[in-house]
Amino acid sequence: MALRSHIVGCGAYLPDRVVANAELAQSLDTSDAWIVERTGIHQRHIAAAGEFTSDLAAAAARAALSHAGLAAGDIDLIVLATATPDRTFPATAARVQAKLGMTRGAAFDVQAVCSGFIYALAVADNFVRVGQARTALVIGAETFSRILDWTDRGTCVLFGDGAGAVVLRATAAEPGGAGILSTHLHSDGRYEDLLYVDGGPSSTQTVGHLRMVGREVFRHAVTNLAAVVGEALAANGLTADAIDWLVPHQANQRIMDSTARKLGLPAERVISTVARHANTSAASVPLALAEGVRDGRIRQGQLLLLEAMGGGFTWGACLARW
Ligand code: UT7
């Protein structure tokens, strides 16, 4: 029997502290008007001192398990996407495993920066399809506030902290049935210098800070995302009018608008959280998904197109029926 992954639950967590653009403008040469006009961002959540990526991830995971009506003991795989692990090792996924009280199965991290959740979803989906896992937790969690250069107005205004999670369950693959229809991943390491962190255990023995040539990343994002969403639709013999919801990576409202425009999708069919969350890297897609499900916009049987692009460069898409 052919298997596919049914997304049976989702959850989110955002740290309590909210930092509005105006607060950043007190210490940086920037303005609320510039940030809103260029990005659509009004505010971001920032983790408290002592609150780690694994704490955010565990909170989102608990919410997703509760939504799915499952317990930690039901899970046999955790794949966690993050570029801001608690420690160089062990994997943050293993720390989350312990926090959830789960003692069996496997837990590991995936590192594809802002595309991390799509990568983690693809990895877990493939485990489920071949029968190596039956119930999987896929988490995107980040504390980007810890790797920002808070004196660089070109980057520090863009990011926030948060976590989102989904629970996958093996189900029979039936035509028109719910579940992940396909995932599509790409990377091109030639573009490393346009978006990277200038530290690391092997190179500098420091954590480092995020560096980005924003305008160039923007240009590649618009092109690569249009290509990969087209690829996902073509692989399933679908056209854009079949999509009920575009659930994009939340880097910049203008990038999301561009992808939607190319697909011919009206803004009402795009889940956008960037105004309130800013760019939460690997957490942004599951955060947007959880919001759309929680507020009732995303309903059973609807077709979702998830996409993301980030450092590496990496990019990817996923088509799923809710
Ligand atoms: O999630 C991973 C993927 N990341 C992305 O997708 C991010 C993609 N890039 C972007 O979203 C945009 O390129 C930015 C929002 C980062 C920048 O917007 P932009 O329209 O490309 O602006 P720019 O970088 O070309 O900068 C325009 C001007 C510059 O001043 P000059 O050189 O024209 O005098 C910047 O110094 O805006 C200036 N600027 C700022 N001004 C006020 C840059 N950051 C700020 C700021 N406040 N925070």
mmCIF file of C-alpha atoms and ligand atoms in Angstrom:
data_model
loop_
_atom_site.group_PDB
_atom_site.id
_atom_site.type_symbol
_atom_site.label_atom_id
_atom_site.label_comp_id
_atom_site.label_asym_id
_atom_site.label_seq_id
_atom_site.Cartn_x
_atom_site.Cartn_y
_atom_site.Cartn_z
ATOM 1 C CA MET A 1 0.000 0.000 0.000
ATOM 2 C CA ALA A 2 1.408 3.395 -0.990
ATOM 3 C CA LEU A 3 1.742 5.757 1.962
ATOM 4 C CA ARG A 4 1.707 9.502 2.323
ATOM 5 C CA SER A 5 1.924 11.909 5.278
ATOM 6 C CA HIS A 6 -1.314 13.367 6.601
ATOM 7 C CA ILE A 7 -0.801 16.623 8.531
ATOM 8 C CA VAL A 8 -2.957 15.838 11.558
ATOM 9 C CA GLY A 9 -2.062 18.783 13.787
ATOM 10 C CA CYS A 10 -0.202 22.068 13.941
ATOM 11 C CA GLY A 11 0.888 24.467 16.655
ATOM 12 C CA ALA A 12 2.772 27.695 17.237
ATOM 13 C CA TYR A 13 4.669 29.572 19.900
ATOM 14 C CA LEU A 14 5.804 33.184 20.004
ATOM 15 C CA PRO A 15 7.828 34.726 22.851
ATOM 16 C CA ASP A 16 5.927 37.258 24.995
ATOM 17 C CA ARG A 17 8.065 40.301 24.276
ATOM 18 C CA VAL A 18 6.927 42.341 21.273
ATOM 19 C CA VAL A 19 9.266 44.949 19.800
ATOM 20 C CA ALA A 20 7.630 47.502 17.512
ATOM 21 C CA ASN A 21 9.513 49.311 14.738
ATOM 22 C CA ALA A 22 9.337 52.546 16.727
ATOM 23 C CA GLU A 23 11.373 50.947 19.535
ATOM 24 C CA LEU A 24 14.158 50.041 17.069
ATOM 25 C CA ALA A 25 14.087 53.574 15.667
ATOM 26 C CA GLN A 26 15.110 54.876 19.108
ATOM 27 C CA SER A 27 18.588 53.353 18.766
ATOM 28 C CA LEU A 28 19.015 52.955 14.977
ATOM 29 C CA ASP A 29 18.924 55.314 11.985
ATOM 30 C CA THR A 30 15.642 53.849 10.731
ATOM 31 C CA SER A 31 11.906 54.599 10.866
ATOM 32 C CA ASP A 32 8.629 52.755 11.154
ATOM 33 C CA ALA A 33 7.681 54.219 7.760
ATOM 34 C CA TRP A 34 10.804 52.798 6.001
ATOM 35 C CA ILE A 35 10.440 49.327 7.520
ATOM 36 C CA VAL A 36 6.717 49.097 6.752
ATOM 37 C CA GLU A 37 7.079 50.401 3.194
ATOM 38 C CA ARG A 38 10.037 48.145 2.247
ATOM 39 C CA THR A 39 8.996 44.966 4.112
ATOM 40 C CA GLY A 40 5.456 45.115 5.545
ATOM 41 C CA ILE A 41 6.918 44.445 9.032
ATOM 42 C CA HIS A 42 5.385 46.361 11.990
ATOM 43 C CA GLN A 43 6.733 44.350 14.920
ATOM 44 C CA ARG A 44 8.554 41.163 15.932
ATOM 45 C CA HIS A 45 8.643 38.852 18.981
ATOM 46 C CA ILE A 46 11.946 38.498 20.828
ATOM 47 C CA ALA A 47 12.864 35.591 23.132
ATOM 48 C CA ALA A 48 13.546 36.365 26.794
ATOM 49 C CA ALA A 49 17.001 35.914 28.325
ATOM 50 C CA GLY A 50 17.362 32.219 29.082
ATOM 51 C CA GLU A 51 14.605 31.267 26.623
ATOM 52 C CA PHE A 52 16.214 29.028 23.991
ATOM 53 C CA THR A 53 15.274 27.710 20.556
ATOM 54 C CA SER A 54 14.477 24.350 22.182
ATOM 55 C CA ASP A 55 12.016 26.041 24.563
ATOM 56 C CA LEU A 56 10.193 27.711 21.678
ATOM 57 C CA ALA A 57 10.248 24.439 19.717
ATOM 58 C CA ALA A 58 8.934 22.357 22.621
ATOM 59 C CA ALA A 59 6.066 24.813 23.202
ATOM 60 C CA ALA A 60 5.052 24.686 19.511
ATOM 61 C CA ALA A 61 5.409 20.885 19.509
ATOM 62 C CA ARG A 62 3.138 20.543 22.551
ATOM 63 C CA ALA A 63 0.519 22.733 20.851
ATOM 64 C CA ALA A 64 0.718 20.635 17.667
ATOM 65 C CA LEU A 65 0.427 17.352 19.599
ATOM 66 C CA SER A 66 -2.566 18.684 21.511
ATOM 67 C CA HIS A 67 -4.210 19.819 18.240
ATOM 68 C CA ALA A 68 -3.606 16.328 16.802
ATOM 69 C CA GLY A 69 -4.934 14.628 19.949
ATOM 70 C CA LEU A 70 -1.649 12.726 20.309
ATOM 71 C CA ALA A 71 0.939 12.313 23.071
ATOM 72 C CA ALA A 72 4.739 12.538 22.911
ATOM 73 C CA GLY A 73 4.872 8.736 23.245
ATOM 74 C CA ASP A 74 3.085 8.406 19.887
ATOM 75 C CA ILE A 75 5.932 10.143 18.043
ATOM 76 C CA ASP A 76 8.712 8.093 16.473
ATOM 77 C CA LEU A 77 10.603 10.872 14.655
ATOM 78 C CA ILE A 78 11.431 14.543 15.311
ATOM 79 C CA VAL A 79 12.944 16.602 12.515
ATOM 80 C CA LEU A 80 13.714 20.128 13.660
ATOM 81 C CA ALA A 81 14.720 22.912 11.294
ATOM 82 C CA THR A 82 16.857 25.645 12.798
ATOM 83 C CA ALA A 83 19.845 27.852 12.027
ATOM 84 C CA THR A 84 20.007 28.984 15.663
ATOM 85 C CA PRO A 85 20.554 25.782 17.685
ATOM 86 C CA ASP A 86 20.866 25.977 21.489
ATOM 87 C CA ARG A 87 24.344 24.502 21.232
ATOM 88 C CA THR A 88 26.720 23.472 18.438
ATOM 89 C CA PHE A 89 25.739 19.959 19.482
ATOM 90 C CA PRO A 90 23.713 17.973 20.439
ATOM 91 C CA ALA A 91 20.950 18.620 17.941
ATOM 92 C CA THR A 92 18.244 20.919 19.293
ATOM 93 C CA ALA A 93 15.791 18.172 18.239
ATOM 94 C CA ALA A 94 17.319 15.854 20.860
ATOM 95 C CA ARG A 95 16.894 18.519 23.541
ATOM 96 C CA VAL A 96 13.255 18.953 22.465
ATOM 97 C CA GLN A 97 12.815 15.185 22.597
ATOM 98 C CA ALA A 98 13.913 15.233 26.251
ATOM 99 C CA LYS A 99 11.711 18.249 27.055
ATOM 100 C CA LEU A 100 8.702 16.419 25.612
ATOM 101 C CA GLY A 101 9.501 13.278 27.647
ATOM 102 C CA MET A 102 9.878 11.176 24.499
ATOM 103 C CA THR A 103 12.434 8.390 24.852
ATOM 104 C CA ARG A 104 12.078 6.293 21.705
ATOM 105 C CA GLY A 105 12.527 6.952 18.016
ATOM 106 C CA ALA A 106 14.961 9.381 16.377
ATOM 107 C CA ALA A 107 15.498 13.135 16.615
ATOM 108 C CA PHE A 108 17.790 15.309 14.522
ATOM 109 C CA ASP A 109 18.165 18.823 13.095
ATOM 110 C CA VAL A 110 18.025 20.018 9.521
ATOM 111 C CA GLN A 111 19.865 23.192 8.530
ATOM 112 C CA ALA A 112 18.557 25.041 5.488
ATOM 113 C CA VAL A 113 18.036 28.455 7.137
ATOM 114 C CA CYS A 114 14.756 30.072 5.977
ATOM 115 C CA SER A 115 13.902 27.040 3.794
ATOM 116 C CA GLY A 116 14.492 24.762 6.776
ATOM 117 C CA PHE A 117 10.871 23.897 7.446
ATOM 118 C CA ILE A 118 10.243 22.826 3.835
ATOM 119 C CA TYR A 119 13.427 20.738 3.978
ATOM 120 C CA ALA A 120 12.435 19.167 7.324
ATOM 121 C CA LEU A 121 8.944 18.457 6.013
ATOM 122 C CA ALA A 122 10.396 16.759 2.923
ATOM 123 C CA VAL A 123 12.771 14.634 5.049
ATOM 124 C CA ALA A 124 10.012 13.543 7.454
ATOM 125 C CA ASP A 125 7.559 12.937 4.597
ATOM 126 C CA ASN A 126 10.094 10.643 2.925
ATOM 127 C CA PHE A 127 10.613 8.711 6.194
ATOM 128 C CA VAL A 128 6.837 8.245 6.366
ATOM 129 C CA ARG A 129 6.481 7.259 2.699
ATOM 130 C CA VAL A 130 9.039 4.461 2.980
ATOM 131 C CA GLY A 131 7.556 3.235 6.263
ATOM 132 C CA GLN A 132 10.516 4.173 8.491
ATOM 133 C CA ALA A 133 8.347 6.449 10.654
ATOM 134 C CA ARG A 134 4.611 6.369 11.316
ATOM 135 C CA THR A 135 4.125 9.533 13.323
ATOM 136 C CA ALA A 136 6.548 12.433 12.941
ATOM 137 C CA LEU A 137 6.916 15.838 14.505
ATOM 138 C CA VAL A 138 8.299 18.501 12.153
ATOM 139 C CA ILE A 139 9.361 21.736 13.821
ATOM 140 C CA GLY A 140 10.748 25.066 12.615
ATOM 141 C CA ALA A 141 12.201 27.078 15.511
ATOM 142 C CA GLU A 142 14.533 30.066 15.650
ATOM 143 C CA THR A 143 16.007 32.694 17.947
ATOM 144 C CA PHE A 144 17.474 34.914 15.226
ATOM 145 C CA SER A 145 17.639 37.799 17.718
ATOM 146 C CA ARG A 146 20.791 36.078 19.048
ATOM 147 C CA ILE A 147 22.689 36.231 15.730
ATOM 148 C CA LEU A 148 21.696 39.729 14.605
ATOM 149 C CA ASP A 149 24.096 42.653 14.504
ATOM 150 C CA TRP A 150 21.866 45.134 16.320
ATOM 151 C CA THR A 151 23.881 48.028 14.872
ATOM 152 C CA ASP A 152 23.181 46.979 11.248
ATOM 153 C CA ARG A 153 19.879 48.576 10.234
ATOM 154 C CA GLY A 154 19.942 46.667 6.925
ATOM 155 C CA THR A 155 19.359 43.340 8.697
ATOM 156 C CA CYS A 156 18.356 43.668 12.355
ATOM 157 C CA VAL A 157 14.940 45.206 11.626
ATOM 158 C CA LEU A 158 13.928 42.234 9.474
ATOM 159 C CA PHE A 159 13.932 39.236 11.809
ATOM 160 C CA GLY A 160 12.101 37.849 14.837
ATOM 161 C CA ASP A 161 11.932 34.765 17.064
ATOM 162 C CA GLY A 162 9.302 32.016 17.103
ATOM 163 C CA ALA A 163 8.439 28.381 16.451
ATOM 164 C CA GLY A 164 5.845 26.344 14.606
ATOM 165 C CA ALA A 165 5.260 22.607 14.384
ATOM 166 C CA VAL A 166 3.188 20.015 12.559
ATOM 167 C CA VAL A 167 2.442 16.356 13.260
ATOM 168 C CA LEU A 168 2.552 13.941 10.315
ATOM 169 C CA ARG A 169 0.830 10.545 10.324
ATOM 170 C CA ALA A 170 1.188 7.784 7.784
ATOM 171 C CA THR A 171 -1.991 7.345 5.776
ATOM 172 C CA ALA A 172 -2.946 5.436 2.626
ATOM 173 C CA ALA A 173 -2.272 7.542 -0.472
ATOM 174 C CA GLU A 174 -5.640 7.933 -2.176
ATOM 175 C CA PRO A 175 -6.468 10.156 -5.158
ATOM 176 C CA GLY A 176 -7.929 13.430 -3.834
ATOM 177 C CA GLY A 177 -7.131 12.361 -0.250
ATOM 178 C CA ALA A 178 -5.526 14.530 2.414
ATOM 179 C CA GLY A 179 -1.782 14.686 2.903
ATOM 180 C CA ILE A 180 1.470 15.878 1.427
ATOM 181 C CA LEU A 181 1.285 15.455 -2.357
ATOM 182 C CA SER A 182 4.882 16.350 -3.159
ATOM 183 C CA THR A 183 7.932 18.256 -1.939
ATOM 184 C CA HIS A 184 10.546 19.997 -4.097
ATOM 185 C CA LEU A 185 13.980 21.054 -2.816
ATOM 186 C CA HIS A 186 16.800 23.040 -4.384
ATOM 187 C CA SER A 187 20.087 24.568 -3.346
ATOM 188 C CA ASP A 188 22.879 26.491 -5.031
ATOM 189 C CA GLY A 189 25.942 26.991 -2.839
ATOM 190 C CA ARG A 190 27.513 29.531 -5.196
ATOM 191 C CA TYR A 191 25.454 32.281 -3.535
ATOM 192 C CA GLU A 192 26.700 31.760 0.024
ATOM 193 C CA ASP A 193 28.209 35.243 0.258
ATOM 194 C CA LEU A 194 24.849 36.988 -0.243
ATOM 195 C CA LEU A 195 23.364 35.630 2.995
ATOM 196 C CA TYR A 196 25.419 33.990 5.742
ATOM 197 C CA VAL A 197 26.595 34.159 9.349
ATOM 198 C CA ASP A 198 30.216 35.292 9.736
ATOM 199 C CA GLY A 199 31.052 32.795 12.464
ATOM 200 C CA GLY A 200 31.005 29.106 13.258
ATOM 201 C CA PRO A 201 32.756 26.384 15.274
ATOM 202 C CA SER A 202 35.119 25.308 12.498
ATOM 203 C CA SER A 203 35.973 28.697 11.001
ATOM 204 C CA THR A 204 36.077 31.335 13.740
ATOM 205 C CA GLN A 205 35.112 29.506 16.947
ATOM 206 C CA THR A 206 32.526 32.270 17.477
ATOM 207 C CA VAL A 207 28.792 32.335 16.854
ATOM 208 C CA GLY A 208 28.976 35.295 14.462
ATOM 209 C CA HIS A 209 26.360 37.640 13.025
ATOM 210 C CA LEU A 210 23.988 37.487 10.093
ATOM 211 C CA ARG A 211 25.217 39.281 6.951
ATOM 212 C CA MET A 212 23.033 39.874 3.914
ATOM 213 C CA VAL A 213 23.110 41.689 0.585
ATOM 214 C CA GLY A 214 19.379 42.299 0.788
ATOM 215 C CA ARG A 215 18.716 43.579 -2.714
ATOM 216 C CA GLU A 216 20.444 40.585 -4.339
ATOM 217 C CA VAL A 217 18.668 38.088 -2.061
ATOM 218 C CA PHE A 218 15.377 39.747 -2.959
ATOM 219 C CA ARG A 219 16.080 39.359 -6.683
ATOM 220 C CA HIS A 220 16.959 35.652 -6.389
ATOM 221 C CA ALA A 221 14.014 34.971 -4.053
ATOM 222 C CA VAL A 222 11.465 36.302 -6.523
ATOM 223 C CA THR A 223 12.927 34.216 -9.401
ATOM 224 C CA ASN A 224 13.551 30.975 -7.486
ATOM 225 C CA LEU A 225 10.201 30.955 -5.725
ATOM 226 C CA ALA A 226 8.284 31.483 -8.966
ATOM 227 C CA ALA A 227 10.201 28.553 -10.492
ATOM 228 C CA VAL A 228 9.708 26.121 -7.607
ATOM 229 C CA VAL A 229 5.978 26.787 -7.165
ATOM 230 C CA GLY A 230 5.577 26.198 -10.911
ATOM 231 C CA GLU A 231 7.510 22.946 -10.545
ATOM 232 C CA ALA A 232 5.272 21.785 -7.663
ATOM 233 C CA LEU A 233 2.098 22.489 -9.634
ATOM 234 C CA ALA A 234 3.402 20.833 -12.812
ATOM 235 C CA ALA A 235 4.489 17.711 -10.878
ATOM 236 C CA ASN A 236 0.882 17.243 -9.765
ATOM 237 C CA GLY A 237 -0.754 18.181 -13.071
ATOM 238 C CA LEU A 238 -2.353 21.226 -11.414
ATOM 239 C CA THR A 239 -2.698 24.894 -12.286
ATOM 240 C CA ALA A 240 -2.566 27.811 -9.880
ATOM 241 C CA ASP A 241 -6.348 28.239 -9.804
ATOM 242 C CA ALA A 242 -6.536 24.934 -7.849
ATOM 243 C CA ILE A 243 -4.652 26.473 -4.893
ATOM 244 C CA ASP A 244 -6.818 27.509 -1.964
ATOM 245 C CA TRP A 245 -3.994 28.957 0.148
ATOM 246 C CA LEU A 246 -0.452 30.080 -0.519
ATOM 247 C CA VAL A 247 1.483 29.686 2.763
ATOM 248 C CA PRO A 248 4.792 31.388 1.971
ATOM 249 C CA HIS A 249 7.970 32.031 3.893
ATOM 250 C CA GLN A 250 7.481 35.425 5.522
ATOM 251 C CA ALA A 251 10.590 37.432 4.596
ATOM 252 C CA ASN A 252 9.075 40.453 2.953
ATOM 253 C CA GLN A 253 5.486 41.302 1.951
ATOM 254 C CA ARG A 254 6.752 42.428 -1.467
ATOM 255 C CA ILE A 255 8.277 38.976 -2.167
ATOM 256 C CA MET A 256 5.012 37.266 -1.180
ATOM 257 C CA ASP A 257 3.013 39.689 -3.352
ATOM 258 C CA SER A 258 5.297 38.940 -6.295
ATOM 259 C CA THR A 259 4.853 35.146 -5.976
ATOM 260 C CA ALA A 260 1.080 35.507 -5.622
ATOM 261 C CA ARG A 261 0.929 37.858 -8.622
ATOM 262 C CA LYS A 262 2.871 35.416 -10.800
ATOM 263 C CA LEU A 263 0.439 32.648 -9.789
ATOM 264 C CA GLY A 264 -2.559 34.939 -10.418
ATOM 265 C CA LEU A 265 -3.665 34.457 -6.795
ATOM 266 C CA PRO A 266 -5.482 37.332 -5.049
ATOM 267 C CA ALA A 267 -4.028 38.625 -1.756
ATOM 268 C CA GLU A 268 -7.004 37.111 0.102
ATOM 269 C CA ARG A 269 -5.626 33.645 -0.628
ATOM 270 C CA VAL A 270 -2.186 34.301 0.856
ATOM 271 C CA ILE A 271 -1.555 33.704 4.573
ATOM 272 C CA SER A 272 0.597 36.626 5.697
ATOM 273 C CA THR A 273 1.991 37.046 9.201
ATOM 274 C CA VAL A 274 5.072 39.109 8.361
ATOM 275 C CA ALA A 275 3.529 42.324 9.753
ATOM 276 C CA ARG A 276 3.375 40.862 13.266
ATOM 277 C CA HIS A 277 6.120 38.192 13.283
ATOM 278 C CA ALA A 278 8.754 39.649 10.875
ATOM 279 C CA ASN A 279 11.025 37.007 9.325
ATOM 280 C CA THR A 280 11.305 34.059 11.724
ATOM 281 C CA SER A 281 13.369 31.984 9.246
ATOM 282 C CA ALA A 282 12.503 28.261 9.537
ATOM 283 C CA ALA A 283 9.579 29.044 11.859
ATOM 284 C CA SER A 284 7.701 31.325 9.486
ATOM 285 C CA VAL A 285 5.869 28.758 7.329
ATOM 286 C CA PRO A 286 4.557 26.605 10.222
ATOM 287 C CA LEU A 287 3.637 29.778 12.157
ATOM 288 C CA ALA A 288 1.592 31.018 9.179
ATOM 289 C CA LEU A 289 0.050 27.583 8.689
ATOM 290 C CA ALA A 290 -0.964 27.330 12.354
ATOM 291 C CA GLU A 291 -2.516 30.792 12.228
ATOM 292 C CA GLY A 292 -4.559 29.981 9.114
ATOM 293 C CA VAL A 293 -5.803 26.747 10.685
ATOM 294 C CA ARG A 294 -6.541 28.298 14.083
ATOM 295 C CA ASP A 295 -8.586 31.188 12.683
ATOM 296 C CA GLY A 296 -10.586 28.844 10.429
ATOM 297 C CA ARG A 297 -9.378 30.087 7.042
ATOM 298 C CA ILE A 298 -7.705 26.763 6.182
ATOM 299 C CA ARG A 299 -10.337 24.031 6.034
ATOM 300 C CA GLN A 300 -10.414 20.300 5.394
ATOM 301 C CA GLY A 301 -9.960 19.299 1.764
ATOM 302 C CA GLN A 302 -8.288 22.545 0.720
ATOM 303 C CA LEU A 303 -5.099 22.630 -1.331
ATOM 304 C CA LEU A 304 -2.095 24.398 0.212
ATOM 305 C CA LEU A 305 1.089 25.543 -1.477
ATOM 306 C CA LEU A 306 3.977 26.088 0.952
ATOM 307 C CA GLU A 307 7.231 27.710 -0.229
ATOM 308 C CA ALA A 308 10.442 29.218 1.132
ATOM 309 C CA MET A 309 13.850 30.541 0.135
ATOM 310 C CA GLY A 310 16.901 31.250 2.273
ATOM 311 C CA GLY A 311 20.635 31.186 2.834
ATOM 312 C CA GLY A 312 22.684 28.679 0.906
ATOM 313 C CA PHE A 313 20.871 29.555 -1.299
ATOM 314 C CA THR A 314 18.218 26.966 -0.542
ATOM 315 C CA TRP A 315 14.617 26.993 -1.701
ATOM 316 C CA GLY A 316 11.682 24.636 -1.896
ATOM 317 C CA ALA A 317 7.957 24.060 -2.065
ATOM 318 C CA CYS A 318 5.352 21.586 -0.849
ATOM 319 C CA LEU A 319 1.842 20.896 -2.111
ATOM 320 C CA ALA A 320 -0.495 19.444 0.486
ATOM 321 C CA ARG A 321 -4.214 18.774 0.842
ATOM 322 C CA TRP A 322 -5.447 19.722 4.312
HETATM 323 O O1 UT7 B 1 14.591 35.014 4.614
HETATM 324 C C1 UT7 B 1 15.731 34.916 3.856
HETATM 325 C C2 UT7 B 1 15.572 35.676 2.654
HETATM 326 N N1 UT7 B 1 15.714 37.101 2.927
HETATM 327 C C3 UT7 B 1 15.037 37.910 2.182
HETATM 328 O O2 UT7 B 1 14.256 37.444 1.384
HETATM 329 C C4 UT7 B 1 15.298 39.379 2.275
HETATM 330 C C5 UT7 B 1 15.297 39.939 0.896
HETATM 331 N N2 UT7 B 1 15.597 41.363 0.828
HETATM 332 C C6 UT7 B 1 14.722 42.297 1.231
HETATM 333 O O3 UT7 B 1 13.682 42.007 1.778
HETATM 334 C C7 UT7 B 1 15.050 43.727 0.907
HETATM 335 O O4 UT7 B 1 16.119 43.777 0.006
HETATM 336 C C8 UT7 B 1 15.356 44.595 2.139
HETATM 337 C C9 UT7 B 1 14.108 44.814 2.946
HETATM 338 C C10 UT7 B 1 16.424 43.908 2.981
HETATM 339 C C11 UT7 B 1 15.900 45.965 1.722
HETATM 340 O O5 UT7 B 1 14.990 46.605 0.871
HETATM 341 P P1 UT7 B 1 15.489 47.286 -0.480
HETATM 342 O O6 UT7 B 1 14.338 47.956 -1.056
HETATM 343 O O7 UT7 B 1 16.174 46.214 -1.283
HETATM 344 O O8 UT7 B 1 16.516 48.357 0.043
HETATM 345 P P2 UT7 B 1 18.103 48.463 -0.212
HETATM 346 O O9 UT7 B 1 18.828 47.377 0.488
HETATM 347 O O10 UT7 B 1 18.328 48.613 -1.665
HETATM 348 O O11 UT7 B 1 18.410 49.823 0.512
HETATM 349 C C12 UT7 B 1 17.818 51.055 0.074
HETATM 350 C C13 UT7 B 1 18.273 52.149 1.014
HETATM 351 C C14 UT7 B 1 19.781 52.172 1.251
HETATM 352 O O12 UT7 B 1 20.180 53.491 1.339
HETATM 353 P P3 UT7 B 1 20.904 54.194 0.073
HETATM 354 O O13 UT7 B 1 22.132 53.374 -0.167
HETATM 355 O O14 UT7 B 1 19.908 54.108 -1.050
HETATM 356 O O15 UT7 B 1 21.171 55.570 0.580
HETATM 357 C C15 UT7 B 1 19.911 51.526 2.610
HETATM 358 O O16 UT7 B 1 21.070 51.994 3.312
HETATM 359 O O17 UT7 B 1 17.664 51.981 2.300
HETATM 360 C C16 UT7 B 1 18.683 52.026 3.313
HETATM 361 N N3 UT7 B 1 18.260 51.175 4.420
HETATM 362 C C17 UT7 B 1 17.506 51.628 5.430
HETATM 363 N N4 UT7 B 1 16.962 52.818 5.694
HETATM 364 C C18 UT7 B 1 16.232 52.950 6.801
HETATM 365 C C19 UT7 B 1 18.538 49.871 4.618
HETATM 366 N N5 UT7 B 1 17.953 49.456 5.757
HETATM 367 C C20 UT7 B 1 17.315 50.517 6.286
HETATM 368 C C21 UT7 B 1 16.546 50.718 7.435
HETATM 369 N N6 UT7 B 1 16.011 51.940 7.648
HETATM 370 N N7 UT7 B 1 16.289 49.721 8.317
#
